[in-house]
CSV table of C-alpha atoms in Angstrom, one decimal:
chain,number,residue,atom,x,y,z
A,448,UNK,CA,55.2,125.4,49.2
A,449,UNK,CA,55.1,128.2,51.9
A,450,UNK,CA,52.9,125.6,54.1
A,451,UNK,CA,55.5,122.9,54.0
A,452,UNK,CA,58.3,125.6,54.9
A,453,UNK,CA,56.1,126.2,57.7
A,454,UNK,CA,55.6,122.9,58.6
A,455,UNK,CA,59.7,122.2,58.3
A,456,UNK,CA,60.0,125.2,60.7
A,457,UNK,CA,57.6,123.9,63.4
A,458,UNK,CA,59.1,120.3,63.5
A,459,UNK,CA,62.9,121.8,63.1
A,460,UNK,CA,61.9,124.1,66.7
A,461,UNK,CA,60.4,121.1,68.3
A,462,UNK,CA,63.4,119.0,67.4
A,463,UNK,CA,65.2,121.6,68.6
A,464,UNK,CA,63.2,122.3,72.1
A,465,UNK,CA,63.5,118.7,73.1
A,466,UNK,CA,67.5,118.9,72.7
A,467,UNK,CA,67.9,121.3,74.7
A,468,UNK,CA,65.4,120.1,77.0
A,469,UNK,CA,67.1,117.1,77.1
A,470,UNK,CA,70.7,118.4,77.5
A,471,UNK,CA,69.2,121.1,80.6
A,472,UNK,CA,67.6,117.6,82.4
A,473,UNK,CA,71.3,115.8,81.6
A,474,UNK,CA,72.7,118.6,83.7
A,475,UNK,CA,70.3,118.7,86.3
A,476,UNK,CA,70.7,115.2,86.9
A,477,UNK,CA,74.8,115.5,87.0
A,478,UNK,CA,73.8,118.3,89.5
A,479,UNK,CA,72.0,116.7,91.6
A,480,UNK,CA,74.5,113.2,91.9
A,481,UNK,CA,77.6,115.7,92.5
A,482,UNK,CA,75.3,117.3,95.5
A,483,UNK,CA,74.1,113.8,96.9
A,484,UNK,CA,77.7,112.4,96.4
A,485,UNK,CA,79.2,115.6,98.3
A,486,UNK,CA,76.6,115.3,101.2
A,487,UNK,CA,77.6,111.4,102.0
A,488,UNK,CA,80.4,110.2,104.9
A,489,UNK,CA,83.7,111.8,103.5
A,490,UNK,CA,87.3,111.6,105.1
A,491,UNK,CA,87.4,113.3,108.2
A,492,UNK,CA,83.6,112.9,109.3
A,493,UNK,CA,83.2,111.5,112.9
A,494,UNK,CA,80.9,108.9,113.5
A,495,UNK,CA,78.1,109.5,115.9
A,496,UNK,CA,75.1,107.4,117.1
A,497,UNK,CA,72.4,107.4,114.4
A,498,UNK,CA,69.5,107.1,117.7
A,499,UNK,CA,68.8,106.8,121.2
A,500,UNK,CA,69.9,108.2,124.5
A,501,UNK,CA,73.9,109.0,122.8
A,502,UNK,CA,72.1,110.1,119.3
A,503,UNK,CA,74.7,112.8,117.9
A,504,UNK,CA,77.3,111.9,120.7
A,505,UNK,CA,80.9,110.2,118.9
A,506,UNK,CA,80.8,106.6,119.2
A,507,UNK,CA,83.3,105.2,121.7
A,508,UNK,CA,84.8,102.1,120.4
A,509,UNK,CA,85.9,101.0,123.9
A,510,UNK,CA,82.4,100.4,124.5
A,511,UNK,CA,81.2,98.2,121.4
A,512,UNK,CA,80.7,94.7,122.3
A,513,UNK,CA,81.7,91.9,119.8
A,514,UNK,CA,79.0,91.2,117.1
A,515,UNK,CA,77.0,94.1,118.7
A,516,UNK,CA,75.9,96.8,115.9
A,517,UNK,CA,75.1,100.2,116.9
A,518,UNK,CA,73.9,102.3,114.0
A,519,UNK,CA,75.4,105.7,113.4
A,520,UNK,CA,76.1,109.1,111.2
A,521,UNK,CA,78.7,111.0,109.8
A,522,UNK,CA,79.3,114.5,111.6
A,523,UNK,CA,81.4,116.7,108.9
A,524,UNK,CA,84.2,118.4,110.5
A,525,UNK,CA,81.5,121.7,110.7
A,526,UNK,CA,79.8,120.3,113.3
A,527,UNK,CA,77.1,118.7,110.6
A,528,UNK,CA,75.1,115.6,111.0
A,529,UNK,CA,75.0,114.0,107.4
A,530,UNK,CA,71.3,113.6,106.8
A,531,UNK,CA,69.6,111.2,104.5
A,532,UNK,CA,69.6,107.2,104.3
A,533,UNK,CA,72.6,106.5,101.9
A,534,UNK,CA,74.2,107.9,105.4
A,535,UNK,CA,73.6,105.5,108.3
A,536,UNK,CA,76.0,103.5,108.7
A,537,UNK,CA,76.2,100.0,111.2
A,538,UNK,CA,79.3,100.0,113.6
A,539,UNK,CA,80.4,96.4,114.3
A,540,UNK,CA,83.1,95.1,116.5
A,541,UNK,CA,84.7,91.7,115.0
A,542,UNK,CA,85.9,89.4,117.4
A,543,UNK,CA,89.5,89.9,118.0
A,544,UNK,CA,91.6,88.0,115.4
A,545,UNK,CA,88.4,87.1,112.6
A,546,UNK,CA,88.9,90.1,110.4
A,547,UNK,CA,90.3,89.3,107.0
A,548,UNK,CA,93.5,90.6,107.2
A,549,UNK,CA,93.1,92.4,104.0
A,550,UNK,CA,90.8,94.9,105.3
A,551,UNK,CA,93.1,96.4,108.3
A,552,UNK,CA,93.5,99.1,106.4
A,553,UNK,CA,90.4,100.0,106.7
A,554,UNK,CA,89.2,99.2,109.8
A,555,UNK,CA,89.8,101.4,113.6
A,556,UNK,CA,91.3,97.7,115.1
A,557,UNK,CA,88.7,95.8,115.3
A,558,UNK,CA,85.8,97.7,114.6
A,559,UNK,CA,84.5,97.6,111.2
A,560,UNK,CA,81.5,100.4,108.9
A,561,UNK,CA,79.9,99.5,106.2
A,562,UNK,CA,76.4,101.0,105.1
A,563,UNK,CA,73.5,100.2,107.4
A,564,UNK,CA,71.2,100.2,104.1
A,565,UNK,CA,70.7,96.7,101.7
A,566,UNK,CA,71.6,96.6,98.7
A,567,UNK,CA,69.0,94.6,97.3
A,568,UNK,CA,65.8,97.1,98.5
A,569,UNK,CA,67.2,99.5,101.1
A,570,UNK,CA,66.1,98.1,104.1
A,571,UNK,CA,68.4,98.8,107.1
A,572,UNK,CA,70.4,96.3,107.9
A,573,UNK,CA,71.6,96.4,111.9
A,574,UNK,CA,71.1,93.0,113.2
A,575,UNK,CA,73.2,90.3,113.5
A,576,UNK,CA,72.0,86.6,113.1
A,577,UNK,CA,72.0,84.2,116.0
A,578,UNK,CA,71.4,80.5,114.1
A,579,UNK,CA,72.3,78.9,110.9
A,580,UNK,CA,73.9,80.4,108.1
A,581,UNK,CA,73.3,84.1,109.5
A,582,UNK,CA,74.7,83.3,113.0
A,583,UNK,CA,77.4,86.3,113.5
A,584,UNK,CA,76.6,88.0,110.1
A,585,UNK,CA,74.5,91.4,109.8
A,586,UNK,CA,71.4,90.1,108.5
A,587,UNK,CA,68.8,92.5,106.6
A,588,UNK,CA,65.2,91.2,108.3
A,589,UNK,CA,63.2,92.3,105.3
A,590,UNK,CA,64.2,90.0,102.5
A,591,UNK,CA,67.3,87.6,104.3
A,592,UNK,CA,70.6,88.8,102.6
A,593,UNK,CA,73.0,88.1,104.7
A,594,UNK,CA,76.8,90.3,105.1
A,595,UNK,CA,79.8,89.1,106.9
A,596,UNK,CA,81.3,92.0,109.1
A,597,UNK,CA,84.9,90.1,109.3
A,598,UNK,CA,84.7,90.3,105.1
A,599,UNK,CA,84.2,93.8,105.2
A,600,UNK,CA,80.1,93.6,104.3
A,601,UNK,CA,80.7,90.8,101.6
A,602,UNK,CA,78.0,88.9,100.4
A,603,UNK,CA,77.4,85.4,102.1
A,604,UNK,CA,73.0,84.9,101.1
A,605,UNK,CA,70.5,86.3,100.1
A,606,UNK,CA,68.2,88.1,97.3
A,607,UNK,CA,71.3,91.1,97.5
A,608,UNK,CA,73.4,91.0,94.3
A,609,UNK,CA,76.6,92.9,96.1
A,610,UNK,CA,78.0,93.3,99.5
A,611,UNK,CA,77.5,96.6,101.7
A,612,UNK,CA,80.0,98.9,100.7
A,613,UNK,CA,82.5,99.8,103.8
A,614,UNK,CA,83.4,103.3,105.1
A,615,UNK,CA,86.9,103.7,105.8
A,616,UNK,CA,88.0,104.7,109.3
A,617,UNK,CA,90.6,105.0,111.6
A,618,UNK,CA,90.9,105.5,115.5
A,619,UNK,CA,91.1,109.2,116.4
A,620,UNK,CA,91.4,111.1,120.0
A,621,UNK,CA,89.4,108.0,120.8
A,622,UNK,CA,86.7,108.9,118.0
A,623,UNK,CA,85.6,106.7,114.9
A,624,UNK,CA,86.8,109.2,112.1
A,625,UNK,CA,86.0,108.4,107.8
A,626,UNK,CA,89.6,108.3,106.0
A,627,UNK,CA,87.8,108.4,103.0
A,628,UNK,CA,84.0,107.9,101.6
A,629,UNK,CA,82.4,104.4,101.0
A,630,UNK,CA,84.3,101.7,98.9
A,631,UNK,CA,80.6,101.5,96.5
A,632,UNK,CA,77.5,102.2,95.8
A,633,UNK,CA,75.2,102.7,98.5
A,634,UNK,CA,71.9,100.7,98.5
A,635,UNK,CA,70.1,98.8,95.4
């Protein structure tokens, strides 16, 4: 009898172990999405360029060309650069009139951001199509979804189950500024 007491112990402290392992990891993980979610674009970031000879300078809008992407980054009112994929972001100008008139609100004008990154495998998506069904729509070279920039990132082909989600923004001081973080999920 004293051996199967023992026995009822041992299995009663393993059961027990695992729960709170279990309910530790559950917080972790909550931990961990409430960091991520605070360290992607939020309302008042600036948008910079993501690369090249203006990487970390503000984007001018007055010098995006229609249907001409530039890839950039949120810069958090501190003077941060947001690191990490889930935060570049592709910068289109629409030409003038073709933006769905439901999305004005949203948009600095013209000029439209919505996640550079797929949302069927990640891949960055920063180029826009020049024939057939692609031709003026961001177009993901990796697998050939295909996004509509007047739409707001909507889904027009492709192996991606959902458009890219957009990032708010508004014209500022002549700056791209984040009214608010992105309208989804970011990525796959």
């Amino acid at each position: 009898m004293a051996e199967e007491s023992k026995k009822v112990d041992k299995q009663r402290r393993m059961l027990l172990s695992a729960g709170i392992c279990g309910c530790v990891g559950a917080a972790l993980g909550a931990r961990i999405e409430h960091v991520k979610a605070a360290a992607t674009a939020s309302a008042g970031d600036t948008l910079v360029h993501f690369q090249g000879d203006n990487e970390g300078q503000p984007i001018d809008p007055t010098n995006l060309a229609p249907l001409e992407p530039v890839l950039a980054r949120p810069r958090a009112s501190s003077g941060e650069i947001r690191e990490g994929t889930e935060n570049i972001i592709t910068v289109i100008r629409v030409p003038a009139g073709e933006l769905d008139s439901g999305l004005e609100d949203m948009a600095a004008g013209d000029v439209v951001a919505v996640s550079a990154v797929c949302t069927h495998q990640g891949c960055l998506v920063s180029d826009v199509g020049t024939f057939g069904t692609a031709e003026g729509k961001l177009a993901c070279t990796c697998h050939g979804s295909i996004f509509e920039p007047r739409l707001g990132g909507e889904r027009v082909a492709g192996p991606a189950k959902r458009g890219l989600p957009m990032l708010p923004i508004t014209l500022e001081s002549d700056r791209l500024v984040a009214t608010a973080g992105f309208t989804g999920k970011v990525g796959p």
